[in-house]
Amino acid sequence: MIEKYVRLAKPEDVPLIVDLMREFHRDSPYRIVTFEKGKSKDFILGVIKGNIRNHICLVALREERVVGFIVGAIGDTPFSSDKIASELGWFIRKEA
């Protein structure tokens, strides 16, 4: 039986992902800027639905419970047309 795994995020995961994003924000250097729940929700939902191109959102699960997320993007750099992948944010709950 698989206890932990990762899958593509689904629209029904958005509230949990936003909660995790809030935890990530609180514990990160980004805590100096305002956390906007609505913007976070719209961004993640846009990524999941494919409205925000070249991005991906995955969730980490433990026993079918979402315990983490990662958001990534593919794009070019200011100095090259070559594509690179980068993570925009990730977080795993400590108790996971």
CSV table of N, CA, C and O in Angstrom, one decimal:
chain,number,residue,atom,x,y,z
A,1,MET,N,0.8,-1.2,0.0
A,1,MET,CA,0.0,0.0,0.0
A,1,MET,C,0.9,1.3,0.0
A,1,MET,O,1.9,1.3,0.7
A,2,ILE,N,0.5,2.2,-0.8
A,2,ILE,CA,1.3,3.5,-0.9
A,2,ILE,C,0.8,4.4,0.2
A,2,ILE,O,-0.3,4.7,0.3
A,3,GLU,N,1.8,4.8,1.0
A,3,GLU,CA,1.5,5.7,2.1
A,3,GLU,C,1.6,7.2,1.7
A,3,GLU,O,0.9,8.0,2.1
A,4,LYS,N,2.7,7.5,0.9
A,4,LYS,CA,3.0,8.8,0.5
A,4,LYS,C,3.1,8.9,-1.0
A,4,LYS,O,3.7,7.9,-1.6
A,5,TYR,N,2.6,9.9,-1.7
A,5,TYR,CA,2.8,10.0,-3.1
A,5,TYR,C,2.5,11.5,-3.5
A,5,TYR,O,2.0,12.3,-2.7
A,6,VAL,N,2.8,11.8,-4.8
A,6,VAL,CA,2.6,13.1,-5.4
A,6,VAL,C,1.7,12.9,-6.6
A,6,VAL,O,1.8,11.9,-7.3
A,7,ARG,N,0.8,13.9,-6.8
A,7,ARG,CA,-0.1,13.9,-8.0
A,7,ARG,C,-0.4,15.3,-8.4
A,7,ARG,O,-0.1,16.3,-7.6
A,8,LEU,N,-0.9,15.5,-9.6
A,8,LEU,CA,-1.3,16.8,-10.1
A,8,LEU,C,-2.4,17.3,-9.1
A,8,LEU,O,-3.3,16.5,-8.7
A,9,ALA,N,-2.4,18.6,-8.9
A,9,ALA,CA,-3.4,19.2,-8.0
A,9,ALA,C,-4.7,19.3,-8.8
A,9,ALA,O,-4.8,19.4,-10.0
A,10,LYS,N,-5.8,19.2,-8.1
A,10,LYS,CA,-7.2,19.3,-8.6
A,10,LYS,C,-7.9,20.5,-8.1
A,10,LYS,O,-7.5,21.0,-7.0
A,11,PRO,N,-8.9,21.0,-8.7
A,11,PRO,CA,-9.6,22.2,-8.2
A,11,PRO,C,-10.1,22.0,-6.8
A,11,PRO,O,-10.0,23.0,-6.0
A,12,GLU,N,-10.5,20.8,-6.4
A,12,GLU,CA,-11.0,20.6,-5.0
A,12,GLU,C,-9.8,20.7,-4.0
A,12,GLU,O,-10.1,20.8,-2.8
A,13,ASP,N,-8.6,20.7,-4.4
A,13,ASP,CA,-7.4,20.8,-3.5
A,13,ASP,C,-7.1,22.3,-3.2
A,13,ASP,O,-6.3,22.6,-2.3
A,14,VAL,N,-7.7,23.2,-4.0
A,14,VAL,CA,-7.3,24.6,-3.8
A,14,VAL,C,-7.4,25.2,-2.4
A,14,VAL,O,-6.4,25.8,-1.9
A,15,PRO,N,-8.5,24.9,-1.6
A,15,PRO,CA,-8.5,25.5,-0.3
A,15,PRO,C,-7.4,25.0,0.6
A,15,PRO,O,-6.8,25.7,1.4
A,16,LEU,N,-7.0,23.7,0.5
A,16,LEU,CA,-5.9,23.1,1.2
A,16,LEU,C,-4.6,23.7,0.8
A,16,LEU,O,-3.7,24.0,1.6
A,17,ILE,N,-4.4,23.9,-0.5
A,17,ILE,CA,-3.2,24.4,-1.0
A,17,ILE,C,-3.0,25.9,-0.5
A,17,ILE,O,-1.9,26.3,-0.1
A,18,VAL,N,-4.1,26.6,-0.6
A,18,VAL,CA,-4.0,28.0,-0.1
A,18,VAL,C,-3.7,28.1,1.4
A,18,VAL,O,-2.9,28.9,1.8
A,19,ASP,N,-4.2,27.1,2.2
A,19,ASP,CA,-3.8,27.0,3.6
A,19,ASP,C,-2.3,26.8,3.7
A,19,ASP,O,-1.6,27.3,4.6
A,20,LEU,N,-1.8,25.8,2.9
A,20,LEU,CA,-0.4,25.5,2.9
A,20,LEU,C,0.4,26.7,2.5
A,20,LEU,O,1.5,27.0,3.0
A,21,MET,N,-0.1,27.4,1.5
A,21,MET,CA,0.6,28.7,1.0
A,21,MET,C,0.7,29.7,2.2
A,21,MET,O,1.8,30.3,2.3
A,22,ARG,N,-0.3,29.8,3.0
A,22,ARG,CA,-0.3,30.7,4.1
A,22,ARG,C,0.8,30.3,5.1
A,22,ARG,O,1.5,31.1,5.6
A,23,GLU,N,0.9,29.0,5.4
A,23,GLU,CA,1.9,28.5,6.3
A,23,GLU,C,3.3,28.8,5.7
A,23,GLU,O,4.2,29.2,6.4
A,24,PHE,N,3.5,28.5,4.4
A,24,PHE,CA,4.7,28.8,3.7
A,24,PHE,C,5.1,30.2,3.9
A,24,PHE,O,6.2,30.6,4.2
A,25,HIS,N,4.2,31.1,3.6
A,25,HIS,CA,4.4,32.5,3.7
A,25,HIS,C,4.8,33.0,5.1
A,25,HIS,O,5.8,33.7,5.3
A,26,ARG,N,4.1,32.5,6.1
A,26,ARG,CA,4.4,32.8,7.5
A,26,ARG,C,5.8,32.4,7.9
A,26,ARG,O,6.4,33.2,8.7
A,27,ASP,N,6.3,31.3,7.4
A,27,ASP,CA,7.6,30.8,7.8
A,27,ASP,C,8.7,31.2,6.9
A,27,ASP,O,9.8,30.6,7.0
A,28,SER,N,8.5,32.0,5.9
A,28,SER,CA,9.5,32.3,4.9
A,28,SER,C,9.9,33.8,4.9
A,28,SER,O,9.3,34.6,5.6
A,29,PRO,N,11.0,34.1,4.2
A,29,PRO,CA,11.4,35.5,4.1
A,29,PRO,C,10.3,36.4,3.5
A,29,PRO,O,10.4,37.6,3.6
A,30,TYR,N,9.4,35.8,2.8
A,30,TYR,CA,8.3,36.6,2.1
A,30,TYR,C,7.3,37.1,3.1
A,30,TYR,O,6.4,37.8,2.8
A,31,ARG,N,7.4,36.7,4.4
A,31,ARG,CA,6.4,37.2,5.4
A,31,ARG,C,6.4,38.7,5.6
A,31,ARG,O,5.5,39.2,6.1
A,32,ILE,N,7.4,39.4,5.0
A,32,ILE,CA,7.4,40.9,5.1
A,32,ILE,C,6.4,41.5,4.1
A,32,ILE,O,6.1,42.7,4.2
A,33,VAL,N,5.9,40.7,3.2
A,33,VAL,CA,4.9,41.2,2.3
A,33,VAL,C,3.5,40.6,2.7
A,33,VAL,O,3.4,39.6,3.3
A,34,THR,N,2.4,41.3,2.3
A,34,THR,CA,1.1,40.9,2.6
A,34,THR,C,0.7,39.6,1.9
A,34,THR,O,1.0,39.4,0.7
A,35,PHE,N,0.1,38.6,2.7
A,35,PHE,CA,-0.5,37.4,2.1
A,35,PHE,C,-1.9,37.7,1.6
A,35,PHE,O,-2.7,38.2,2.4
A,36,GLU,N,-2.1,37.5,0.3
A,36,GLU,CA,-3.5,37.8,-0.2
A,36,GLU,C,-4.1,36.4,-0.6
A,36,GLU,O,-3.8,35.8,-1.6
A,37,LYS,N,-5.1,36.0,0.2
A,37,LYS,CA,-5.8,34.7,0.0
A,37,LYS,C,-6.4,34.7,-1.3
A,37,LYS,O,-6.3,33.7,-2.0
A,38,GLY,N,-7.1,35.7,-1.7
A,38,GLY,CA,-7.8,35.7,-3.0
A,38,GLY,C,-6.9,35.6,-4.2
A,38,GLY,O,-7.2,34.8,-5.1
A,39,LYS,N,-5.8,36.3,-4.1
A,39,LYS,CA,-4.8,36.2,-5.2
A,39,LYS,C,-4.2,34.8,-5.3
A,39,LYS,O,-4.0,34.3,-6.4
A,40,SER,N,-3.9,34.3,-4.1
A,40,SER,CA,-3.3,32.9,-4.0
A,40,SER,C,-4.3,31.9,-4.6
A,40,SER,O,-3.9,31.0,-5.4
A,41,LYS,N,-5.6,32.0,-4.2
A,41,LYS,CA,-6.6,31.1,-4.7
A,41,LYS,C,-6.7,31.2,-6.3
A,41,LYS,O,-6.7,30.2,-7.0
A,42,ASP,N,-6.8,32.4,-6.8
A,42,ASP,CA,-7.0,32.6,-8.2
A,42,ASP,C,-5.8,32.1,-9.0
A,42,ASP,O,-5.9,31.5,-10.0
A,43,PHE,N,-4.6,32.3,-8.4
A,43,PHE,CA,-3.3,31.9,-9.1
A,43,PHE,C,-3.3,30.3,-9.2
A,43,PHE,O,-3.1,29.8,-10.2
A,44,ILE,N,-3.5,29.7,-8.0
A,44,ILE,CA,-3.5,28.2,-8.0
A,44,ILE,C,-4.6,27.6,-8.9
A,44,ILE,O,-4.3,26.7,-9.7
A,45,LEU,N,-5.8,28.1,-8.9
A,45,LEU,CA,-6.8,27.6,-9.7
A,45,LEU,C,-6.5,27.9,-11.2
A,45,LEU,O,-6.8,27.0,-12.0
A,46,GLY,N,-5.9,29.0,-11.5
A,46,GLY,CA,-5.5,29.3,-12.9
A,46,GLY,C,-4.5,28.3,-13.4
A,46,GLY,O,-4.5,27.8,-14.5
A,47,VAL,N,-3.5,27.9,-12.5
A,47,VAL,CA,-2.5,27.0,-12.9
A,47,VAL,C,-3.1,25.6,-13.1
A,47,VAL,O,-2.9,24.9,-14.1
A,48,ILE,N,-4.0,25.2,-12.2
A,48,ILE,CA,-4.6,23.9,-12.3
A,48,ILE,C,-5.5,23.7,-13.5
A,48,ILE,O,-5.4,22.7,-14.2
A,49,LYS,N,-6.2,24.8,-13.8
A,49,LYS,CA,-7.1,24.8,-15.0
A,49,LYS,C,-6.4,25.0,-16.3
A,49,LYS,O,-7.0,24.9,-17.4
A,50,GLY,N,-5.1,25.4,-16.3
A,50,GLY,CA,-4.3,25.6,-17.5
A,50,GLY,C,-4.5,27.0,-18.0
A,50,GLY,O,-4.0,27.3,-19.1
A,51,ASN,N,-5.1,27.9,-17.3
A,51,ASN,CA,-5.3,29.3,-17.7
A,51,ASN,C,-4.0,30.1,-17.6
A,51,ASN,O,-3.8,31.1,-18.2
A,52,ILE,N,-3.1,29.6,-16.7
A,52,ILE,CA,-1.8,30.2,-16.5
A,52,ILE,C,-0.8,29.2,-17.2
A,52,ILE,O,-0.5,28.2,-16.6
A,53,ARG,N,-0.4,29.5,-18.4
A,53,ARG,CA,0.4,28.6,-19.2
A,53,ARG,C,1.8,28.4,-18.6
A,53,ARG,O,2.3,29.2,-17.9
A,54,ASN,N,2.3,27.2,-18.9
A,54,ASN,CA,3.7,26.8,-18.6
A,54,ASN,C,3.9,26.7,-17.1
A,54,ASN,O,5.1,26.9,-16.6
A,55,HIS,N,2.9,26.5,-16.3
A,55,HIS,CA,3.0,26.3,-14.9
A,55,HIS,C,2.4,24.9,-14.5
A,55,HIS,O,1.6,24.4,-15.2
A,56,ILE,N,2.8,24.4,-13.3
A,56,ILE,CA,2.3,23.2,-12.8
A,56,ILE,C,2.2,23.3,-11.3
A,56,ILE,O,2.9,23.9,-10.7
A,57,CYS,N,1.2,22.6,-10.8
A,57,CYS,CA,1.0,22.5,-9.3
A,57,CYS,C,0.8,21.0,-9.0
A,57,CYS,O,-0.1,20.3,-9.6
A,58,LEU,N,1.6,20.5,-8.1
A,58,LEU,CA,1.5,19.1,-7.6
A,58,LEU,C,1.2,19.2,-6.1
A,58,LEU,O,1.6,20.1,-5.4
A,59,VAL,N,0.5,18.2,-5.6
A,59,VAL,CA,0.3,18.1,-4.2
A,59,VAL,C,1.0,16.8,-3.7
A,59,VAL,O,1.0,15.8,-4.4
A,60,ALA,N,1.5,16.8,-2.5
A,60,ALA,CA,2.0,15.7,-1.8
A,60,ALA,C,0.9,15.1,-0.9
A,60,ALA,O,0.2,15.9,-0.2
A,61,LEU,N,0.7,13.8,-0.9
A,61,LEU,CA,-0.3,13.2,-0.1
A,61,LEU,C,0.3,12.2,0.9
A,61,LEU,O,1.3,11.5,0.5
A,62,ARG,N,-0.3,12.1,2.0
A,62,ARG,CA,0.0,11.0,2.9
A,62,ARG,C,-1.3,10.4,3.4
A,62,ARG,O,-2.2,11.1,3.9
A,63,GLU,N,-1.5,9.1,3.0
A,63,GLU,CA,-2.7,8.4,3.3
A,63,GLU,C,-3.9,9.2,2.8
A,63,GLU,O,-4.9,9.5,3.6
A,64,GLU,N,-3.8,9.7,1.6
A,64,GLU,CA,-4.9,10.4,0.9
A,64,GLU,C,-5.2,11.8,1.4
A,64,GLU,O,-6.1,12.4,1.0
A,65,ARG,N,-4.3,12.3,2.3
A,65,ARG,CA,-4.5,13.7,2.8
A,65,ARG,C,-3.4,14.6,2.3
A,65,ARG,O,-2.2,14.2,2.3
A,66,VAL,N,-3.8,15.7,1.7
A,66,VAL,CA,-2.9,16.7,1.2
A,66,VAL,C,-2.0,17.3,2.3
A,66,VAL,O,-2.6,17.8,3.3
A,67,VAL,N,-0.7,17.1,2.2
A,67,VAL,CA,0.2,17.6,3.3
A,67,VAL,C,1.3,18.5,2.7
A,67,VAL,O,2.1,19.1,3.5
A,68,GLY,N,1.2,18.8,1.4
A,68,GLY,CA,2.2,19.7,0.8
A,68,GLY,C,1.9,20.0,-0.6
A,68,GLY,O,1.0,19.5,-1.2
A,69,PHE,N,2.7,20.9,-1.2
A,69,PHE,CA,2.5,21.4,-2.6
A,69,PHE,C,3.8,21.8,-3.1
A,69,PHE,O,4.7,22.2,-2.4
A,70,ILE,N,3.9,21.9,-4.5
A,70,ILE,CA,4.9,22.6,-5.2
A,70,ILE,C,4.3,23.2,-6.4
A,70,ILE,O,3.5,22.6,-7.1
A,71,VAL,N,4.7,24.4,-6.7
A,71,VAL,CA,4.3,25.1,-8.0
A,71,VAL,C,5.6,25.4,-8.7
A,71,VAL,O,6.6,25.9,-8.2
A,72,GLY,N,5.6,25.0,-10.0
A,72,GLY,CA,6.7,25.3,-10.9
A,72,GLY,C,6.3,25.9,-12.2
A,72,GLY,O,5.1,26.0,-12.5
A,73,ALA,N,7.3,26.4,-12.9
A,73,ALA,CA,7.1,27.1,-14.1
A,73,ALA,C,8.2,26.8,-15.1
A,73,ALA,O,9.3,26.5,-14.7
A,74,ILE,N,7.9,26.9,-16.4
A,74,ILE,CA,8.9,26.8,-17.4
A,74,ILE,C,8.9,28.1,-18.2
A,74,ILE,O,7.8,28.6,-18.6
A,75,GLY,N,10.1,28.6,-18.4
A,75,GLY,CA,10.2,29.9,-19.2
A,75,GLY,C,11.6,30.2,-19.6
A,75,GLY,O,12.5,29.4,-19.2
A,76,ASP,N,11.8,31.2,-20.3
A,76,ASP,CA,13.1,31.6,-20.7
A,76,ASP,C,13.7,32.6,-19.7
A,76,ASP,O,13.0,33.1,-18.8
A,77,THR,N,14.9,32.9,-19.8
A,77,THR,CA,15.6,33.9,-18.9
A,77,THR,C,15.8,35.2,-19.6
A,77,THR,O,15.6,35.3,-20.9
A,78,PRO,N,16.1,36.3,-18.9
A,78,PRO,CA,16.3,37.6,-19.6
A,78,PRO,C,17.5,37.5,-20.5
A,78,PRO,O,17.6,38.4,-21.4
A,79,PHE,N,18.4,36.5,-20.4
A,79,PHE,CA,19.6,36.5,-21.2
A,79,PHE,C,19.6,35.4,-22.2
A,79,PHE,O,20.6,35.2,-22.9
A,80,SER,N,18.6,34.6,-22.3
A,80,SER,CA,18.6,33.5,-23.3
A,80,SER,C,17.1,33.1,-23.6
A,80,SER,O,16.2,33.2,-22.8
A,81,SER,N,17.0,32.5,-24.8
A,81,SER,CA,15.7,32.0,-25.2
A,81,SER,C,15.5,30.5,-24.8
A,81,SER,O,14.5,29.9,-25.0
A,82,ASP,N,16.6,29.9,-24.2
A,82,ASP,CA,16.5,28.6,-23.7
A,82,ASP,C,15.5,28.5,-22.6
A,82,ASP,O,15.5,29.4,-21.7
A,83,LYS,N,14.7,27.4,-22.6
A,83,LYS,CA,13.7,27.3,-21.5
A,83,LYS,C,14.4,26.6,-20.3
A,83,LYS,O,15.2,25.7,-20.4
A,84,ILE,N,14.0,27.1,-19.1
A,84,ILE,CA,14.4,26.4,-17.9
A,84,ILE,C,13.2,26.2,-17.0
A,84,ILE,O,12.1,26.9,-17.1
A,85,ALA,N,13.2,25.2,-16.1
A,85,ALA,CA,12.2,25.0,-15.1
A,85,ALA,C,12.6,25.5,-13.8
A,85,ALA,O,13.8,25.4,-13.4
A,86,SER,N,11.7,26.1,-13.1
A,86,SER,CA,12.0,26.6,-11.7
A,86,SER,C,10.8,26.4,-10.8
A,86,SER,O,9.7,26.4,-11.3
A,87,GLU,N,11.1,26.3,-9.6
A,87,GLU,CA,10.0,26.2,-8.6
A,87,GLU,C,9.7,27.6,-8.1
A,87,GLU,O,10.6,28.4,-7.9
A,88,LEU,N,8.4,27.8,-7.9
A,88,LEU,CA,8.0,29.1,-7.4
A,88,LEU,C,7.7,29.1,-6.0
A,88,LEU,O,7.7,30.1,-5.3
A,89,GLY,N,7.4,27.9,-5.5
A,89,GLY,CA,7.1,27.8,-4.0
A,89,GLY,C,6.8,26.3,-3.7
A,89,GLY,O,6.2,25.6,-4.6
A,90,TRP,N,7.2,25.9,-2.6
A,90,TRP,CA,6.9,24.5,-2.1
A,90,TRP,C,6.8,24.5,-0.6
A,90,TRP,O,7.5,25.3,0.0
A,91,PHE,N,6.1,23.6,-0.1
A,91,PHE,CA,5.9,23.5,1.4
A,91,PHE,C,5.4,22.1,1.7
A,91,PHE,O,4.4,21.6,1.1
A,92,ILE,N,5.9,21.5,2.8
A,92,ILE,CA,5.4,20.3,3.3
A,92,ILE,C,5.2,20.5,4.8
A,92,ILE,O,6.0,21.1,5.5
A,93,ARG,N,4.0,20.2,5.3
A,93,ARG,CA,3.7,20.4,6.7
A,93,ARG,C,4.7,19.6,7.6
A,93,ARG,O,5.0,18.5,7.3
A,94,LYS,N,5.1,20.2,8.6
A,94,LYS,CA,6.1,19.6,9.5
A,94,LYS,C,5.7,18.2,10.1
A,94,LYS,O,6.4,17.3,10.2
A,95,GLU,N,4.4,18.1,10.4
A,95,GLU,CA,3.9,16.8,11.0
A,95,GLU,C,3.7,15.8,9.9
A,95,GLU,O,3.3,14.6,10.2
A,96,ALA,N,3.9,16.1,8.6
A,96,ALA,CA,3.7,15.1,7.6
A,96,ALA,C,4.9,14.1,7.6
A,96,ALA,O,4.9,13.1,7.1
